[in-house]
Amino acid sequence: IIQADETPVRYLDVSNRRKSKQGYVWLYSSRDTAVYDFTSSRRRVGPNEMLSKFSGTLLVDQYAGYNDVCARDDVIRAGCMSHARRKFKECSSPNDLVLESLTYFRELYAVEKLAKTQADERHKIWLEHNPGASNEAIDENRRRCLRATRSTLRLTQSVGILARLKAFLDDHSTRVRPSSPFGKAIAYT
């Protein structure tokens, strides 16, 4: 799994040091590695080059610059739930459907919070049994506890929440205008 995102930055124009231009810093991160890449534009050439040999799951937003990479058979596009949630939050007139949609996201965030709490408890027990552990071992165990707890809770709880969210959105997608803010939020999700 690689997570990718880009952010705009200002940089000095080499040909005219009095002017600045907008460029982009791209982040490509996996469990233990983060790579930053600078491009002078937001064009898809950046991710196309950086991810040319990548295969697996790519966690990105819906920016079209990732479309070429995600169109390959060896890449699965995964979306970001916080971006999806934001689309519902941005609906200009929050009605009952918008508010109900947001309850699913609150449930998902509660699972993530529970995972953190349970992982901290598991890590605390491990620390009691390993008083002389090195800082590296302590950090690794903290990460291992969080990964294991998240994985378990996501499978046992989040999958069901996501299934209910999908059913809710599928049911309402035919009842709202696709061009409405709620329709766009459904399409994004």
PDB file of C-alpha atoms in Angstrom:
ATOM      1  CA  ILE A   1       0.000   0.000   0.000  1.00  0.00           C
ATOM      2  CA  ILE A   2       1.217   3.458  -0.905  1.00  0.00           C
ATOM      3  CA  GLN A   3      -0.516   6.670   0.090  1.00  0.00           C
ATOM      4  CA  ALA A   4       0.059   9.610  -2.226  1.00  0.00           C
ATOM      5  CA  ASP A   5      -0.869  13.265  -1.969  1.00  0.00           C
ATOM      6  CA  GLU A   6       0.369  16.574  -3.317  1.00  0.00           C
ATOM      7  CA  THR A   7       0.473  20.070  -1.937  1.00  0.00           C
ATOM      8  CA  PRO A   8       1.209  23.408  -3.619  1.00  0.00           C
ATOM      9  CA  VAL A   9       4.405  25.296  -2.730  1.00  0.00           C
ATOM     10  CA  ARG A  10       5.890  28.574  -3.929  1.00  0.00           C
ATOM     11  CA  TYR A  11       9.411  28.506  -5.352  1.00  0.00           C
ATOM     12  CA  LEU A  12      11.736  31.071  -6.874  1.00  0.00           C
ATOM     13  CA  ASP A  13      11.891  31.192 -10.645  1.00  0.00           C
ATOM     14  CA  VAL A  14      15.504  30.516 -11.642  1.00  0.00           C
ATOM     15  CA  SER A  15      15.225  32.731 -14.724  1.00  0.00           C
ATOM     16  CA  ASN A  16      13.855  35.653 -12.711  1.00  0.00           C
ATOM     17  CA  ARG A  17      14.775  35.553  -9.033  1.00  0.00           C
ATOM     18  CA  ARG A  18      12.288  38.308  -8.256  1.00  0.00           C
ATOM     19  CA  LYS A  19       9.337  36.142  -9.205  1.00  0.00           C
ATOM     20  CA  SER A  20       7.985  33.052  -7.567  1.00  0.00           C
ATOM     21  CA  LYS A  21       5.991  30.288  -9.178  1.00  0.00           C
ATOM     22  CA  GLN A  22       3.737  27.590  -7.876  1.00  0.00           C
ATOM     23  CA  GLY A  23       5.069  24.045  -7.838  1.00  0.00           C
ATOM     24  CA  TYR A  24       4.012  20.881  -6.048  1.00  0.00           C
ATOM     25  CA  VAL A  25       5.536  18.608  -3.462  1.00  0.00           C
ATOM     26  CA  TRP A  26       4.245  15.063  -3.766  1.00  0.00           C
ATOM     27  CA  LEU A  27       4.343  12.633  -0.857  1.00  0.00           C
ATOM     28  CA  TYR A  28       4.488   8.893  -1.483  1.00  0.00           C
ATOM     29  CA  SER A  29       4.412   6.958   1.776  1.00  0.00           C
ATOM     30  CA  SER A  30       4.142   3.371   2.890  1.00  0.00           C
ATOM     31  CA  ARG A  31       4.310   1.808   6.315  1.00  0.00           C
ATOM     32  CA  ASP A  32       7.956   2.662   6.971  1.00  0.00           C
ATOM     33  CA  THR A  33       9.009   4.938   4.117  1.00  0.00           C
ATOM     34  CA  ALA A  34       8.188   8.420   2.899  1.00  0.00           C
ATOM     35  CA  VAL A  35       9.457   9.866  -0.379  1.00  0.00           C
ATOM     36  CA  TYR A  36       8.969  13.479  -1.435  1.00  0.00           C
ATOM     37  CA  ASP A  37       9.113  14.628  -5.040  1.00  0.00           C
ATOM     38  CA  PHE A  38       8.993  18.173  -6.382  1.00  0.00           C
ATOM     39  CA  THR A  39       7.411  19.066  -9.728  1.00  0.00           C
ATOM     40  CA  SER A  40       6.884  22.470 -11.278  1.00  0.00           C
ATOM     41  CA  SER A  41       3.306  21.544 -12.211  1.00  0.00           C
ATOM     42  CA  ARG A  42       0.464  19.356 -10.999  1.00  0.00           C
ATOM     43  CA  ARG A  43       0.382  17.339 -14.212  1.00  0.00           C
ATOM     44  CA  ARG A  44       0.103  13.569 -14.037  1.00  0.00           C
ATOM     45  CA  VAL A  45       3.672  13.069 -15.256  1.00  0.00           C
ATOM     46  CA  GLY A  46       4.826  13.299 -11.617  1.00  0.00           C
ATOM     47  CA  PRO A  47       2.865  10.336 -10.270  1.00  0.00           C
ATOM     48  CA  ASN A  48       3.232   8.447 -13.563  1.00  0.00           C
ATOM     49  CA  GLU A  49       7.031   8.535 -13.251  1.00  0.00           C
ATOM     50  CA  MET A  50       7.226   7.947  -9.495  1.00  0.00           C
ATOM     51  CA  LEU A  51       4.784   5.040  -9.555  1.00  0.00           C
ATOM     52  CA  SER A  52       5.799   3.483 -12.880  1.00  0.00           C
ATOM     53  CA  LYS A  53       7.019   0.263 -11.239  1.00  0.00           C
ATOM     54  CA  PHE A  54       4.487   0.195  -8.398  1.00  0.00           C
ATOM     55  CA  SER A  55       1.853  -2.505  -8.082  1.00  0.00           C
ATOM     56  CA  GLY A  56      -0.586  -2.820  -5.216  1.00  0.00           C
ATOM     57  CA  THR A  57      -3.083  -0.545  -3.494  1.00  0.00           C
ATOM     58  CA  LEU A  58      -2.757   3.200  -4.012  1.00  0.00           C
ATOM     59  CA  LEU A  59      -4.544   5.353  -1.427  1.00  0.00           C
ATOM     60  CA  VAL A  60      -5.305   8.703  -3.072  1.00  0.00           C
ATOM     61  CA  ASP A  61      -8.030  11.299  -3.466  1.00  0.00           C
ATOM     62  CA  GLN A  62     -10.010  11.663  -6.687  1.00  0.00           C
ATOM     63  CA  TYR A  63      -7.513  14.003  -8.364  1.00  0.00           C
ATOM     64  CA  ALA A  64      -7.339  12.984 -12.035  1.00  0.00           C
ATOM     65  CA  GLY A  65      -3.526  13.113 -11.986  1.00  0.00           C
ATOM     66  CA  TYR A  66      -3.561   9.612 -10.487  1.00  0.00           C
ATOM     67  CA  ASN A  67      -5.917   8.168 -13.119  1.00  0.00           C
ATOM     68  CA  ASP A  68      -3.223   6.749 -15.445  1.00  0.00           C
ATOM     69  CA  VAL A  69      -1.561   4.867 -12.601  1.00  0.00           C
ATOM     70  CA  CYS A  70      -4.879   3.636 -11.193  1.00  0.00           C
ATOM     71  CA  ALA A  71      -6.062   2.459 -14.633  1.00  0.00           C
ATOM     72  CA  ARG A  72      -3.369  -0.220 -14.686  1.00  0.00           C
ATOM     73  CA  ASP A  73      -4.441  -3.799 -13.918  1.00  0.00           C
ATOM     74  CA  ASP A  74      -1.818  -4.161 -11.171  1.00  0.00           C
ATOM     75  CA  VAL A  75      -3.001  -1.105  -9.185  1.00  0.00           C
ATOM     76  CA  ILE A  76      -6.083  -0.829  -6.989  1.00  0.00           C
ATOM     77  CA  ARG A  77      -7.298   2.674  -6.179  1.00  0.00           C
ATOM     78  CA  ALA A  78      -8.421   3.157  -2.589  1.00  0.00           C
ATOM     79  CA  GLY A  79     -10.145   6.346  -1.516  1.00  0.00           C
ATOM     80  CA  CYS A  80      -9.647   8.451   1.556  1.00  0.00           C
ATOM     81  CA  MET A  81     -12.606   8.480   3.946  1.00  0.00           C
ATOM     82  CA  SER A  82     -11.747  11.924   5.299  1.00  0.00           C
ATOM     83  CA  HIS A  83     -12.022  13.344   1.778  1.00  0.00           C
ATOM     84  CA  ALA A  84     -15.367  11.581   1.317  1.00  0.00           C
ATOM     85  CA  ARG A  85     -16.612  12.895   4.677  1.00  0.00           C
ATOM     86  CA  ARG A  86     -15.583  16.417   3.722  1.00  0.00           C
ATOM     87  CA  LYS A  87     -17.844  16.275   0.654  1.00  0.00           C
ATOM     88  CA  PHE A  88     -20.853  15.652   2.911  1.00  0.00           C
ATOM     89  CA  LYS A  89     -19.743  18.346   5.378  1.00  0.00           C
ATOM     90  CA  GLU A  90     -19.510  20.827   2.497  1.00  0.00           C
ATOM     91  CA  CYS A  91     -23.153  20.344   1.471  1.00  0.00           C
ATOM     92  CA  SER A  92     -24.601  23.864   1.617  1.00  0.00           C
ATOM     93  CA  SER A  93     -27.834  22.938   3.382  1.00  0.00           C
ATOM     94  CA  PRO A  94     -27.331  20.031   5.767  1.00  0.00           C
ATOM     95  CA  ASN A  95     -30.567  18.066   5.613  1.00  0.00           C
ATOM     96  CA  ASP A  96     -31.506  14.773   7.258  1.00  0.00           C
ATOM     97  CA  LEU A  97     -29.790  12.747   4.514  1.00  0.00           C
ATOM     98  CA  VAL A  98     -26.521  14.631   4.913  1.00  0.00           C
ATOM     99  CA  LEU A  99     -26.679  14.344   8.688  1.00  0.00           C
ATOM    100  CA  GLU A 100     -27.429  10.619   8.486  1.00  0.00           C
ATOM    101  CA  SER A 101     -24.499  10.148   6.089  1.00  0.00           C
ATOM    102  CA  LEU A 102     -22.193  11.818   8.583  1.00  0.00           C
ATOM    103  CA  THR A 103     -23.251   9.380  11.329  1.00  0.00           C
ATOM    104  CA  TYR A 104     -21.561   6.559   9.400  1.00  0.00           C
ATOM    105  CA  PHE A 105     -18.321   8.529   9.329  1.00  0.00           C
ATOM    106  CA  ARG A 106     -18.600   9.206  13.076  1.00  0.00           C
ATOM    107  CA  GLU A 107     -18.998   5.465  13.615  1.00  0.00           C
ATOM    108  CA  LEU A 108     -15.893   4.767  11.524  1.00  0.00           C
ATOM    109  CA  TYR A 109     -13.880   7.362  13.437  1.00  0.00           C
ATOM    110  CA  ALA A 110     -15.079   5.834  16.728  1.00  0.00           C
ATOM    111  CA  VAL A 111     -13.680   2.461  15.607  1.00  0.00           C
ATOM    112  CA  GLU A 112     -10.319   4.110  14.859  1.00  0.00           C
ATOM    113  CA  LYS A 113     -10.321   5.783  18.272  1.00  0.00           C
ATOM    114  CA  LEU A 114     -11.162   2.466  19.947  1.00  0.00           C
ATOM    115  CA  ALA A 115      -8.298   0.817  18.052  1.00  0.00           C
ATOM    116  CA  LYS A 116      -5.878   3.425  19.385  1.00  0.00           C
ATOM    117  CA  THR A 117      -7.144   2.965  22.955  1.00  0.00           C
ATOM    118  CA  GLN A 118      -6.961  -0.840  22.796  1.00  0.00           C
ATOM    119  CA  ALA A 119      -3.528  -0.735  21.164  1.00  0.00           C
ATOM    120  CA  ASP A 120      -2.264   1.565  23.914  1.00  0.00           C
ATOM    121  CA  GLU A 121      -3.572  -0.903  26.511  1.00  0.00           C
ATOM    122  CA  ARG A 122      -1.861  -3.852  24.772  1.00  0.00           C
ATOM    123  CA  HIS A 123       1.358  -1.871  24.507  1.00  0.00           C
ATOM    124  CA  LYS A 124       1.207  -0.943  28.197  1.00  0.00           C
ATOM    125  CA  ILE A 125       0.913  -4.621  29.169  1.00  0.00           C
ATOM    126  CA  TRP A 126       3.853  -5.456  26.887  1.00  0.00           C
ATOM    127  CA  LEU A 127       5.928  -2.716  28.551  1.00  0.00           C
ATOM    128  CA  GLU A 128       5.203  -4.206  31.988  1.00  0.00           C
ATOM    129  CA  HIS A 129       6.570  -7.560  30.793  1.00  0.00           C
ATOM    130  CA  ASN A 130       9.557  -6.034  28.971  1.00  0.00           C
ATOM    131  CA  PRO A 131      11.006  -3.402  31.331  1.00  0.00           C
ATOM    132  CA  GLY A 132      14.483  -3.373  29.746  1.00  0.00           C
ATOM    133  CA  ALA A 133      13.305  -3.089  26.141  1.00  0.00           C
ATOM    134  CA  SER A 134      15.215  -0.762  23.842  1.00  0.00           C
ATOM    135  CA  ASN A 135      13.576   2.333  22.393  1.00  0.00           C
ATOM    136  CA  GLU A 136      13.516   0.635  18.986  1.00  0.00           C
ATOM    137  CA  ALA A 137      11.716  -2.412  20.421  1.00  0.00           C
ATOM    138  CA  ILE A 138       9.258  -0.181  22.255  1.00  0.00           C
ATOM    139  CA  ASP A 139       8.486   1.802  19.090  1.00  0.00           C
ATOM    140  CA  GLU A 140       8.132  -1.371  17.020  1.00  0.00           C
ATOM    141  CA  ASN A 141       5.784  -2.936  19.563  1.00  0.00           C
ATOM    142  CA  ARG A 142       3.650   0.220  19.665  1.00  0.00           C
ATOM    143  CA  ARG A 143       3.323   0.109  15.859  1.00  0.00           C
ATOM    144  CA  ARG A 144       2.673  -3.655  15.881  1.00  0.00           C
ATOM    145  CA  CYS A 145      -0.062  -3.302  18.519  1.00  0.00           C
ATOM    146  CA  LEU A 146      -1.759  -0.525  16.565  1.00  0.00           C
ATOM    147  CA  ARG A 147      -1.570  -2.403  13.242  1.00  0.00           C
ATOM    148  CA  ALA A 148      -2.982  -5.603  14.756  1.00  0.00           C
ATOM    149  CA  THR A 149      -5.739  -3.857  16.674  1.00  0.00           C
ATOM    150  CA  ARG A 150      -6.739  -1.683  13.724  1.00  0.00           C
ATOM    151  CA  SER A 151      -6.805  -4.685  11.422  1.00  0.00           C
ATOM    152  CA  THR A 152      -9.018  -6.683  13.774  1.00  0.00           C
ATOM    153  CA  LEU A 153     -11.455  -3.853  14.481  1.00  0.00           C
ATOM    154  CA  ARG A 154     -11.647  -2.785  10.859  1.00  0.00           C
ATOM    155  CA  LEU A 155     -12.573  -6.338   9.859  1.00  0.00           C
ATOM    156  CA  THR A 156     -15.006  -6.910  12.711  1.00  0.00           C
ATOM    157  CA  GLN A 157     -16.621  -3.462  12.852  1.00  0.00           C
ATOM    158  CA  SER A 158     -15.673  -1.079  10.041  1.00  0.00           C
ATOM    159  CA  VAL A 159     -16.556  -3.484   7.235  1.00  0.00           C
ATOM    160  CA  GLY A 160     -20.145  -3.621   8.512  1.00  0.00           C
ATOM    161  CA  ILE A 161     -20.350   0.160   8.859  1.00  0.00           C
ATOM    162  CA  LEU A 162     -19.036   0.601   5.324  1.00  0.00           C
ATOM    163  CA  ALA A 163     -21.561  -1.923   4.002  1.00  0.00           C
ATOM    164  CA  ARG A 164     -24.396   0.009   5.661  1.00  0.00           C
ATOM    165  CA  LEU A 165     -23.007   3.302   4.309  1.00  0.00           C
ATOM    166  CA  LYS A 166     -22.826   1.841   0.802  1.00  0.00           C
ATOM    167  CA  ALA A 167     -26.410   0.541   1.010  1.00  0.00           C
ATOM    168  CA  PHE A 168     -27.610   3.935   2.266  1.00  0.00           C
ATOM    169  CA  LEU A 169     -25.807   5.823  -0.503  1.00  0.00           C
ATOM    170  CA  ASP A 170     -26.871   3.364  -3.207  1.00  0.00           C
ATOM    171  CA  ASP A 171     -30.485   3.698  -2.062  1.00  0.00           C
ATOM    172  CA  HIS A 172     -30.400   7.485  -2.135  1.00  0.00           C
ATOM    173  CA  SER A 173     -28.257   7.930  -5.257  1.00  0.00           C
ATOM    174  CA  THR A 174     -31.318   7.370  -7.447  1.00  0.00           C
ATOM    175  CA  ARG A 175     -33.422   9.831  -5.439  1.00  0.00           C
ATOM    176  CA  VAL A 176     -31.223  12.929  -5.628  1.00  0.00           C
ATOM    177  CA  ARG A 177     -29.978  15.030  -8.512  1.00  0.00           C
ATOM    178  CA  PRO A 178     -26.418  13.976  -9.394  1.00  0.00           C
ATOM    179  CA  SER A 179     -25.496  17.660  -9.760  1.00  0.00           C
ATOM    180  CA  SER A 180     -26.671  18.533  -6.233  1.00  0.00           C
ATOM    181  CA  PRO A 181     -24.050  18.804  -3.479  1.00  0.00           C
ATOM    182  CA  PHE A 182     -25.400  15.616  -1.891  1.00  0.00           C
ATOM    183  CA  GLY A 183     -25.409  13.838  -5.264  1.00  0.00           C
ATOM    184  CA  LYS A 184     -21.790  14.899  -5.826  1.00  0.00           C
ATOM    185  CA  ALA A 185     -20.846  13.686  -2.345  1.00  0.00           C
ATOM    186  CA  ILE A 186     -22.429  10.308  -3.093  1.00  0.00           C
ATOM    187  CA  ALA A 187     -20.582  10.075  -6.426  1.00  0.00           C
ATOM    188  CA  TYR A 188     -17.262  10.971  -4.773  1.00  0.00           C
ATOM    189  CA  THR A 189     -17.727   8.337  -2.084  1.00  0.00           C
TER     190      THR A 189
END
